[in-house]
Tab-separated table of C-alpha atoms in Angstrom:
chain	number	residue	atom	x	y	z
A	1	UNK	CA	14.082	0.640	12.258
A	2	UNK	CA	14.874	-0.964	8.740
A	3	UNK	CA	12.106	0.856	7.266
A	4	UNK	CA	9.970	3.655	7.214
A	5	UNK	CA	6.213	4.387	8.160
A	6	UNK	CA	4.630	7.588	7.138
A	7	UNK	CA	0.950	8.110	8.836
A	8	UNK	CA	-1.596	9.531	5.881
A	9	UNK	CA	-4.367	9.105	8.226
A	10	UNK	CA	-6.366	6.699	10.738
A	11	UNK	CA	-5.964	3.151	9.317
A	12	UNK	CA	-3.818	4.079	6.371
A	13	UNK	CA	-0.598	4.093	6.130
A	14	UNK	CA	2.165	3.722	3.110
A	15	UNK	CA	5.107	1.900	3.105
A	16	UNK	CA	8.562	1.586	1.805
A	17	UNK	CA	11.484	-1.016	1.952
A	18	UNK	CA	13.837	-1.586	-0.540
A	19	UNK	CA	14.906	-4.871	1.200
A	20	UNK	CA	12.038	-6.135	2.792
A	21	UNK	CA	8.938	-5.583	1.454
A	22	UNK	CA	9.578	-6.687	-1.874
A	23	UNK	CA	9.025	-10.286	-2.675
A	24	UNK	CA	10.602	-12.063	-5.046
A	25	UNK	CA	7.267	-11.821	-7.590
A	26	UNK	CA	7.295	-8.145	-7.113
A	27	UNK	CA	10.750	-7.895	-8.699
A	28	UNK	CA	12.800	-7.965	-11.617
A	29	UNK	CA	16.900	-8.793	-11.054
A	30	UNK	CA	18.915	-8.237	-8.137
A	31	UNK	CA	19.677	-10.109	-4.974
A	32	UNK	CA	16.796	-12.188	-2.763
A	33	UNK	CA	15.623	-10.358	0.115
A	34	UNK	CA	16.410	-12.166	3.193
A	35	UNK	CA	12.919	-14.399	3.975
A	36	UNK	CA	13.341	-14.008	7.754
A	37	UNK	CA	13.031	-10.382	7.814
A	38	UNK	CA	10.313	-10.674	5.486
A	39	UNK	CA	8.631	-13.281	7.491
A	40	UNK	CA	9.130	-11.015	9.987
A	41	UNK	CA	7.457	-7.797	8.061
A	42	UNK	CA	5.011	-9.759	7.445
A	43	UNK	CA	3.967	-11.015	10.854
A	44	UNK	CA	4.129	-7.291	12.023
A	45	UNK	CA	1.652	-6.727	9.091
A	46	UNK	CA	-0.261	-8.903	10.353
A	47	UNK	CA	-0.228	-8.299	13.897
A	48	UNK	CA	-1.342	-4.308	12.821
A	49	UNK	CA	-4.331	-6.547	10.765
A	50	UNK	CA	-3.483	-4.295	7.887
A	51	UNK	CA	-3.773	-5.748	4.236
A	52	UNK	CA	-3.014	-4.461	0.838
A	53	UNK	CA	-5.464	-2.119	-0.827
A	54	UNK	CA	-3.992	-3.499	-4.205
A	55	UNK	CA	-3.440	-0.780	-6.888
A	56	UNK	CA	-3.836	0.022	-10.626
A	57	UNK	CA	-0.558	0.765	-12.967
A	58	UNK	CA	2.737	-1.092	-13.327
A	59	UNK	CA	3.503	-3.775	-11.120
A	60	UNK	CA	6.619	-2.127	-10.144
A	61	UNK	CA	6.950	1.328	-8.404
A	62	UNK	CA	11.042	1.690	-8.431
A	63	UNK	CA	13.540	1.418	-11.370
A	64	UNK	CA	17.236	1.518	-11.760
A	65	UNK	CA	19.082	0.090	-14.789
A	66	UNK	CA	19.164	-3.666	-14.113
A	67	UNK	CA	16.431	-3.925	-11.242
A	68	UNK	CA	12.465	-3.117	-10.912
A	69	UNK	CA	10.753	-3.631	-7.733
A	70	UNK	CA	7.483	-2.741	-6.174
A	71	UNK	CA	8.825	-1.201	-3.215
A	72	UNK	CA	5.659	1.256	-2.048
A	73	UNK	CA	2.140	-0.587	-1.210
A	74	UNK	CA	-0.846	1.302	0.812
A	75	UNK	CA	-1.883	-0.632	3.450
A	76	UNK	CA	-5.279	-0.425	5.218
A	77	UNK	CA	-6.903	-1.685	7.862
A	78	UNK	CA	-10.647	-3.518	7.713
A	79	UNK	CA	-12.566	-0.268	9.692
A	80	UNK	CA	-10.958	2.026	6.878
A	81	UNK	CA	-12.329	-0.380	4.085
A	82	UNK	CA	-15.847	-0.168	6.023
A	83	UNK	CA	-15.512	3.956	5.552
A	84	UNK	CA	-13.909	3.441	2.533
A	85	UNK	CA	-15.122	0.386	0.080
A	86	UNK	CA	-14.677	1.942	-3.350
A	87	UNK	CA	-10.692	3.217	-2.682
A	88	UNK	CA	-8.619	2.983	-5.759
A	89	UNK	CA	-4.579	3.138	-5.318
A	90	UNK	CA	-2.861	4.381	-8.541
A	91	UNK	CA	0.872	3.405	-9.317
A	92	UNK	CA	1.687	7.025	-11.467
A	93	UNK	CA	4.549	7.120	-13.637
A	94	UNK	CA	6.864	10.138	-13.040
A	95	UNK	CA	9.496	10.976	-15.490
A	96	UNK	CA	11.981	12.344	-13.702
A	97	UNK	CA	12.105	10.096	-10.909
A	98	UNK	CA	12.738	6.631	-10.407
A	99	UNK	CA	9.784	6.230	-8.069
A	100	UNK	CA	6.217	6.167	-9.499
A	101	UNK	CA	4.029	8.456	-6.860
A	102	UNK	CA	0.821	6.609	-5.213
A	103	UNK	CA	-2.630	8.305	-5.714
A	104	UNK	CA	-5.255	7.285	-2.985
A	105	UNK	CA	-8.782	8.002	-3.978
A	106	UNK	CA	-11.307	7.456	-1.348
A	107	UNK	CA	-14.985	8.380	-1.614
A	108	UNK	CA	-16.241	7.936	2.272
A	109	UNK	CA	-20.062	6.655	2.272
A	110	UNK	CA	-22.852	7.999	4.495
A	111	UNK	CA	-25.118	5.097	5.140
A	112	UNK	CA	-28.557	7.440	5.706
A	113	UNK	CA	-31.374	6.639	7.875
A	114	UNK	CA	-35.004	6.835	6.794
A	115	UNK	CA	-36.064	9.792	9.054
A	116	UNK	CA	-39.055	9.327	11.275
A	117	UNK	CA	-40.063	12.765	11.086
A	118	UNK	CA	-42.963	13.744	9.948
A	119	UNK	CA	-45.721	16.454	10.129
């Protein structure tokens, strides 16, 4: 499998290519990933009917000397957005990597129901 899926939890998952998934806006020098695998990533992406929670930060997650990409994305699925509206995904710079990590913050809302009790 060219790349790898690590499950966070129900209708989340995260991730990472360093061939595929980046496009050519998400990158800065190197060679152009091959479209039909990404074509292919991306109908499989679509298939799952996950989409990008977007993030906050630098465009780019990975660095080397001559190339920046954004290799790591959170996807999610619509029923997580429906328990989740307000997530926020934070690109965080680490200094002694050449990853940046990604934060997930997720507040889950309780939709309450006027109660019918009464005395």
């Amino acid at each position: 499998m060219p790349f790898g899926l690590f499950l966070l939890a129900p209708h989340l998952r995260s991730w990472e290519e360093t061939s595929i998934l980046s496009s050519t806006l998400m990158r800065i020098g190197g060679a152009t990933p091959s479209t039909v695998v990404m074509l292919d990533f991306h109908d499989a992406i679509a298939n799952c009917a996950l989409m990008d929670a977007g993030y906050i930060g630098s465009p780019y997650t990975w660095y080397s000397r001559r190339l920046q990409q954004c290799l790591d994305r959170i996807l999610v699925s619509g029923c997580w957005m429906d328990v989740f509206p307000k997530m926020q995904v934070a690109h965080l710079e680490l200094s002694k990597s050449d990853h940046h990590g990604l934060l997930v913050e997720a507040e889950h809302t309780i939709e309450r129901k006027a109660s019918s009790f009464q005395f």
